[in-house]
mmCIF file of C-alpha atoms and ligand atoms in Angstrom:
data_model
loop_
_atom_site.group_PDB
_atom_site.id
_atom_site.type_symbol
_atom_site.label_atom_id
_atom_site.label_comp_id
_atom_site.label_asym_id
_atom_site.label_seq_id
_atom_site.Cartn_x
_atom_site.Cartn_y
_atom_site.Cartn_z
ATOM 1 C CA UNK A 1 85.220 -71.564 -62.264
ATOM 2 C CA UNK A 2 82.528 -74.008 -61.589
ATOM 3 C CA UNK A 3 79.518 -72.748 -59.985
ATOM 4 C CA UNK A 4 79.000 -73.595 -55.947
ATOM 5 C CA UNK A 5 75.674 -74.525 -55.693
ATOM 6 C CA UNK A 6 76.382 -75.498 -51.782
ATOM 7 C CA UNK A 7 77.422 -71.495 -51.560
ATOM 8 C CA UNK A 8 74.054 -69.887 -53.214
ATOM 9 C CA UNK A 9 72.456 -72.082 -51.241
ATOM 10 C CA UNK A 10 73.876 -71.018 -47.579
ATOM 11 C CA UNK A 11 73.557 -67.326 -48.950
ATOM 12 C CA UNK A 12 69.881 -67.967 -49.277
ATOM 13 C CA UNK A 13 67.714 -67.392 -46.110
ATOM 14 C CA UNK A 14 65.017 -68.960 -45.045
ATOM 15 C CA UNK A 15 62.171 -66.956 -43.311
ATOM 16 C CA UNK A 16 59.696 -69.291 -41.625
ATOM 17 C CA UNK A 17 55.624 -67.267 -41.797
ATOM 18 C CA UNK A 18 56.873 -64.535 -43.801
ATOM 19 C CA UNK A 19 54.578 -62.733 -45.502
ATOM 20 C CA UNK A 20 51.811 -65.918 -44.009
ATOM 21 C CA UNK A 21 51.804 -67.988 -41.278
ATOM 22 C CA UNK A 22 52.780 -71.170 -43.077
ATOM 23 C CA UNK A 23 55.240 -69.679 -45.677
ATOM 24 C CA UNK A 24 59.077 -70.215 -45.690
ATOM 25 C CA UNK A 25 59.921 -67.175 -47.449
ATOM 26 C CA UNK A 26 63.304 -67.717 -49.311
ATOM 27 C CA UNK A 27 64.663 -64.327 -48.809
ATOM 28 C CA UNK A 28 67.531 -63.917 -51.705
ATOM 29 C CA UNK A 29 69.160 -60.245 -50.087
ATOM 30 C CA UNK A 30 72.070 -62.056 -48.785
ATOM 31 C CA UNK A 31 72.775 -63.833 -51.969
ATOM 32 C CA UNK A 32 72.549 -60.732 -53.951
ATOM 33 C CA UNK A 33 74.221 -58.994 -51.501
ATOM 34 C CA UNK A 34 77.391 -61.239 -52.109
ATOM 35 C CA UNK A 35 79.283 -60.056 -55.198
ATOM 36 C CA UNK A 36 80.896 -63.280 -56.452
ATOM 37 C CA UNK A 37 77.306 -65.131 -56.106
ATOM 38 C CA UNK A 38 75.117 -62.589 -57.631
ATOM 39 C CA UNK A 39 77.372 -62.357 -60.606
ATOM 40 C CA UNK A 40 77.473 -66.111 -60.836
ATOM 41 C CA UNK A 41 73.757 -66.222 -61.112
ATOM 42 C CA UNK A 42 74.138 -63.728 -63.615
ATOM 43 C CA UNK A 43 76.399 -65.447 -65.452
ATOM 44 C CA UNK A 44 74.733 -69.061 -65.389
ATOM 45 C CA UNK A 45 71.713 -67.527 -66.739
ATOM 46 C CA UNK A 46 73.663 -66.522 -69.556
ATOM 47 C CA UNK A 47 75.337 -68.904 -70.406
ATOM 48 C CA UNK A 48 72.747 -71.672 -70.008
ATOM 49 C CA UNK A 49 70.371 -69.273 -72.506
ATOM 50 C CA UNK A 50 73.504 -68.019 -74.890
ATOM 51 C CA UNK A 51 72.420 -69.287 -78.046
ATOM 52 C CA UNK A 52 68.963 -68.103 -77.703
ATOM 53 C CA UNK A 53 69.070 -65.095 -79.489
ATOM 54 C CA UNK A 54 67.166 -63.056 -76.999
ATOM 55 C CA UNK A 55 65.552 -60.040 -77.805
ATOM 56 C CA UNK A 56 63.703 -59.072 -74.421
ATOM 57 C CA UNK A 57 64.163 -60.122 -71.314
ATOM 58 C CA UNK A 58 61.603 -60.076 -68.538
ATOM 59 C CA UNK A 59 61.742 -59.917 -65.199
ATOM 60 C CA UNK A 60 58.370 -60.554 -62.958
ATOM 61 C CA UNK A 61 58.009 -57.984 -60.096
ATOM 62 C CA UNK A 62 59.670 -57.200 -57.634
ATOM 63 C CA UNK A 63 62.616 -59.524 -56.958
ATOM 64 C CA UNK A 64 62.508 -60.873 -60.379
ATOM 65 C CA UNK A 65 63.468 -57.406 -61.736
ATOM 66 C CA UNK A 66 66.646 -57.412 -60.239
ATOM 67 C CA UNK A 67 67.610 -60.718 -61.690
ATOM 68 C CA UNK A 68 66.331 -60.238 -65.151
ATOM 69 C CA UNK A 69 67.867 -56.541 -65.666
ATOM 70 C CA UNK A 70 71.356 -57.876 -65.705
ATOM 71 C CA UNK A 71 70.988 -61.278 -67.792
ATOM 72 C CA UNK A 72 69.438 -58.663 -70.225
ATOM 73 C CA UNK A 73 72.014 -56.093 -70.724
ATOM 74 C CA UNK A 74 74.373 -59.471 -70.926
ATOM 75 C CA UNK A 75 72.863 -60.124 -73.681
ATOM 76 C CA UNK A 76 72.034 -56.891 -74.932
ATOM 77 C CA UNK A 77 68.344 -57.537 -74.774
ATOM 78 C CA UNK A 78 65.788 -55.372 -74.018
ATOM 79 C CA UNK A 79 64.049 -55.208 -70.158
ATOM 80 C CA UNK A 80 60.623 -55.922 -69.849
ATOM 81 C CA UNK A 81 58.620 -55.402 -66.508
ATOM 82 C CA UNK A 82 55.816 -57.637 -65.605
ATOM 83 C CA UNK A 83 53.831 -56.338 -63.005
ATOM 84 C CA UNK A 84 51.119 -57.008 -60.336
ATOM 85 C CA UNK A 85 47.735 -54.989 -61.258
ATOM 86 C CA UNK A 86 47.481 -51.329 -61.540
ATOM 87 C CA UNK A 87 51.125 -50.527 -61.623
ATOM 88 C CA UNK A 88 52.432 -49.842 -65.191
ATOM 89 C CA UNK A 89 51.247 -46.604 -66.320
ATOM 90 C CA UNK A 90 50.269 -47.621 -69.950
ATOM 91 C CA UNK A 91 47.758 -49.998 -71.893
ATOM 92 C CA UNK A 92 48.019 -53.353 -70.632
ATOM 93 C CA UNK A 93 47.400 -56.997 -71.328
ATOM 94 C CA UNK A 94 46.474 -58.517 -68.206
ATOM 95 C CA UNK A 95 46.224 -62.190 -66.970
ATOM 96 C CA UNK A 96 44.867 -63.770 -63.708
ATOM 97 C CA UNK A 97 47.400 -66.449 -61.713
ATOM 98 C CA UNK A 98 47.299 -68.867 -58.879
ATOM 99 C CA UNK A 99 50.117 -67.534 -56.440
ATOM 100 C CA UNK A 100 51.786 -70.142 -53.596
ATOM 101 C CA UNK A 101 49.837 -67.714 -50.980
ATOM 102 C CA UNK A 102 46.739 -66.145 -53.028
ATOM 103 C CA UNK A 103 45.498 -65.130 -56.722
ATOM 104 C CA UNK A 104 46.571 -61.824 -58.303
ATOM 105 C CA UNK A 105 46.849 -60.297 -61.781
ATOM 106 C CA UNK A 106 49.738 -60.002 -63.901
ATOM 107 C CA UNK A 107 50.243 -57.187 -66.809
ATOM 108 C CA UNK A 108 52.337 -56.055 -69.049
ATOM 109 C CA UNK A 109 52.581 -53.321 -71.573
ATOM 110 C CA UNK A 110 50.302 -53.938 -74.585
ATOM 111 C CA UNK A 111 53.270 -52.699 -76.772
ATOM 112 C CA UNK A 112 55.920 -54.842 -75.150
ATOM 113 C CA UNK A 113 56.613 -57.002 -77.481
ATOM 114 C CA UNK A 114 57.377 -56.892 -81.020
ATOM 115 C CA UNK A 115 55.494 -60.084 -82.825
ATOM 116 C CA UNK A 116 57.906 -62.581 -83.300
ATOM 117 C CA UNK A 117 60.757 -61.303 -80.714
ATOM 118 C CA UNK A 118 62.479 -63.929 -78.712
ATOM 119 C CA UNK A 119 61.941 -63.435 -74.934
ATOM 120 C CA UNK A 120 63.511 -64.816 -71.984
ATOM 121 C CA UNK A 121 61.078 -64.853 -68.409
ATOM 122 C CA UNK A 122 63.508 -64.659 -65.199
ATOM 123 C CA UNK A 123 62.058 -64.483 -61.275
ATOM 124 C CA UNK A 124 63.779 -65.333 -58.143
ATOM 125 C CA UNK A 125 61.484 -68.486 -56.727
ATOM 126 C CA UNK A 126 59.320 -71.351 -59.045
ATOM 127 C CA UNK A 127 56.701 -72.188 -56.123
ATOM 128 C CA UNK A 128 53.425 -73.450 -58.233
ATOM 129 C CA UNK A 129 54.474 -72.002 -61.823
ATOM 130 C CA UNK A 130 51.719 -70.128 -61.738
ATOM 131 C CA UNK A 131 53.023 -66.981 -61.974
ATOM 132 C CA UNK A 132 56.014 -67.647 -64.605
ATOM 133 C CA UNK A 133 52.890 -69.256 -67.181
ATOM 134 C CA UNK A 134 51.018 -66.282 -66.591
ATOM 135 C CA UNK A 135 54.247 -64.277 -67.926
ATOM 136 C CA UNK A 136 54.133 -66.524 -70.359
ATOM 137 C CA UNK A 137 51.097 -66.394 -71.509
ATOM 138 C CA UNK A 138 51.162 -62.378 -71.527
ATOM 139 C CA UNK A 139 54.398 -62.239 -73.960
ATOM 140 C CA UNK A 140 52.379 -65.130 -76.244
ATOM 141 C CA UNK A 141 49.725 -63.167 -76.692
ATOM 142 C CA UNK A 142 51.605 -60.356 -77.591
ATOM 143 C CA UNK A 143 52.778 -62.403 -80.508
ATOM 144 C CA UNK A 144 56.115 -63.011 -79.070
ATOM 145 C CA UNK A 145 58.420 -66.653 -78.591
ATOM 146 C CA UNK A 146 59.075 -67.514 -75.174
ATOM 147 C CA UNK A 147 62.461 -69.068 -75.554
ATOM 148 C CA UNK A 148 62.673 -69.949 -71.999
ATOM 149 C CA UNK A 149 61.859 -69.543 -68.332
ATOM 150 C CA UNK A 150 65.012 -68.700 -65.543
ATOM 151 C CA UNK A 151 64.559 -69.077 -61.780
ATOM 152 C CA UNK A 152 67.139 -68.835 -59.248
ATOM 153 C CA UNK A 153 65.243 -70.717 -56.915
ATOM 154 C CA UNK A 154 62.738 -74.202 -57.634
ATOM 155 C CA UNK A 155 60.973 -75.462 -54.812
ATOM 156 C CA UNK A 156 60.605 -78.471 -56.882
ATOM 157 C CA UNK A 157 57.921 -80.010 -54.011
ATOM 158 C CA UNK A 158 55.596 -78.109 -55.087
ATOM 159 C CA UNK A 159 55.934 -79.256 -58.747
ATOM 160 C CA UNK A 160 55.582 -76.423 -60.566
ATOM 161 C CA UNK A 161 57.555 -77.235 -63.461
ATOM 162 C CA UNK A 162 54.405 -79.636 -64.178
ATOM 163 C CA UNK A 163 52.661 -75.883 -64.899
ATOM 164 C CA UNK A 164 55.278 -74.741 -67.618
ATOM 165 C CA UNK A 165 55.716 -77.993 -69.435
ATOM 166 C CA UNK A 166 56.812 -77.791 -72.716
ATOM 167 C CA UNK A 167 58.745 -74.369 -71.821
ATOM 168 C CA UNK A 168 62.639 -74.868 -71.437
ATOM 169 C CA UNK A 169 63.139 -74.424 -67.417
ATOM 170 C CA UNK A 170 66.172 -73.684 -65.886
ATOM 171 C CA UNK A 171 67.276 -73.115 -62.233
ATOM 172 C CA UNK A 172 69.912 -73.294 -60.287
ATOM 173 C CA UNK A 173 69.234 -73.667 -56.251
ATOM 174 C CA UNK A 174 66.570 -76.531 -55.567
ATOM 175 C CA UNK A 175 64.757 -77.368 -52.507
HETATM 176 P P1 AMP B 201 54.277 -69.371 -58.018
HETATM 177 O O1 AMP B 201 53.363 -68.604 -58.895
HETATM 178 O O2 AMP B 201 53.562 -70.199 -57.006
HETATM 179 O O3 AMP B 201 55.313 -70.144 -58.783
HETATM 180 O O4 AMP B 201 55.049 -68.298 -57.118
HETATM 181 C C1 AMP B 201 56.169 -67.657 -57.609
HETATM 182 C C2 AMP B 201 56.182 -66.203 -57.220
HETATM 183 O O5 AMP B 201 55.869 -65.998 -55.856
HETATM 184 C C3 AMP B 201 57.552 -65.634 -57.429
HETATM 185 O O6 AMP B 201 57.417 -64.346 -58.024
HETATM 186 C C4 AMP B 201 58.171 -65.579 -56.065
HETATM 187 O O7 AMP B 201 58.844 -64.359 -55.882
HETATM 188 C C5 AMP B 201 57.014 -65.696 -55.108
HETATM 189 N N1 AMP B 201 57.190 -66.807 -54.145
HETATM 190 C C6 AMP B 201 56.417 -67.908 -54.049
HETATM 191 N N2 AMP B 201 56.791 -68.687 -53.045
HETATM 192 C C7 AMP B 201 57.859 -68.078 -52.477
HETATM 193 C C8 AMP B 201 58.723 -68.407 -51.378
HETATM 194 N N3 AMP B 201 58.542 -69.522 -50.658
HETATM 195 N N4 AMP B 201 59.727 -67.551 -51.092
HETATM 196 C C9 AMP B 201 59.895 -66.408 -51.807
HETATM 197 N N5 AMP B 201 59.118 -66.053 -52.850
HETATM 198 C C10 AMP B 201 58.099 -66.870 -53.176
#
């Protein structure tokens, strides 16, 4: 069956000054709380990435973890968290982003990624791109291929697509 955009969309909730005044927080619980979307989502992502040969997949904290750890057992790919600074127990590579609201630091594990491994970066929202080219960045210079980035949501006025150019891009729900 065809996916509804029309139906993501009215499962995704928009939360006017959340966690600023100014924000419109796109709040994604009662999407995933919906069984046929969520595994639609799921299933997109897949598909639109099946010939990639992924090795890893990651998923950006917080909400992109729960997005990424299903397209990766899909495809039988590793998980990979990327996390804000000070949370993974381990060595880290680190990397400093622009954020819709703010700057913060991304890591991940210095041992992630095997040189050469094909990864695949998923998150819930592409505001700026700052933070999916900072994930990026982090599995590059680990030696690793980004084969592509995966967003369920693009809030394509903010143009953050401009950010990741020359990275394959795919979303599904745009605003
Ligand atoms: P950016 O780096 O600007 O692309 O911001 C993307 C990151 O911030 C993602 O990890 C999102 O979870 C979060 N984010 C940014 N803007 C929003 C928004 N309006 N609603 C929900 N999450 C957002």
């Amino acid at each position: 069956m065809p996916i509804d955009i029309q139906r993501l969309r009215a499962l995704i909730r928009d939360v006017p000054d959340f966690p600023k005044p100014g924000i419109v927080f796109k709040d994604i619980t009662p999407l995933l709380a919906n069984e046929v979307a969520f595994s639609s989502v799921i299933d997109e992502t897949v598909v639109h990435f099946g010939r990639g040969n992924i090795d890893k997949v990651v998923g950006i904290e917080a909400r992109g973890f729960i997005l990424a750890s299903p397209v990766a057992y899909h495809f039988g790919a590793g998980f990979l968290p990327v996390r804000k600074a000070g949370k993974l127990p381990y060595q880290v590579e680190a990397e400093e982003y622009a954020l819709e609201y703010g700057t913060a630091t991304l890591e991940l594990h210095a041992d992630a990624v095997v040189p050469g491994e094909r990864v695949l970066i998923v998150d819930d929202v592409l505001a700026t791109g700052g933070t999916a080219r900072a994930a990026a960045r982090l599995v590059e210079r680990l030696g690793g291929k980004v084969i592509g980035i995966a967003t369920l949501i693009e809030l394509e006025f903010l143009e953050g697509r401009k950010l990741i150019e020359g990275y394959e891009f795919f979303s599904l729900v745009r605003y």
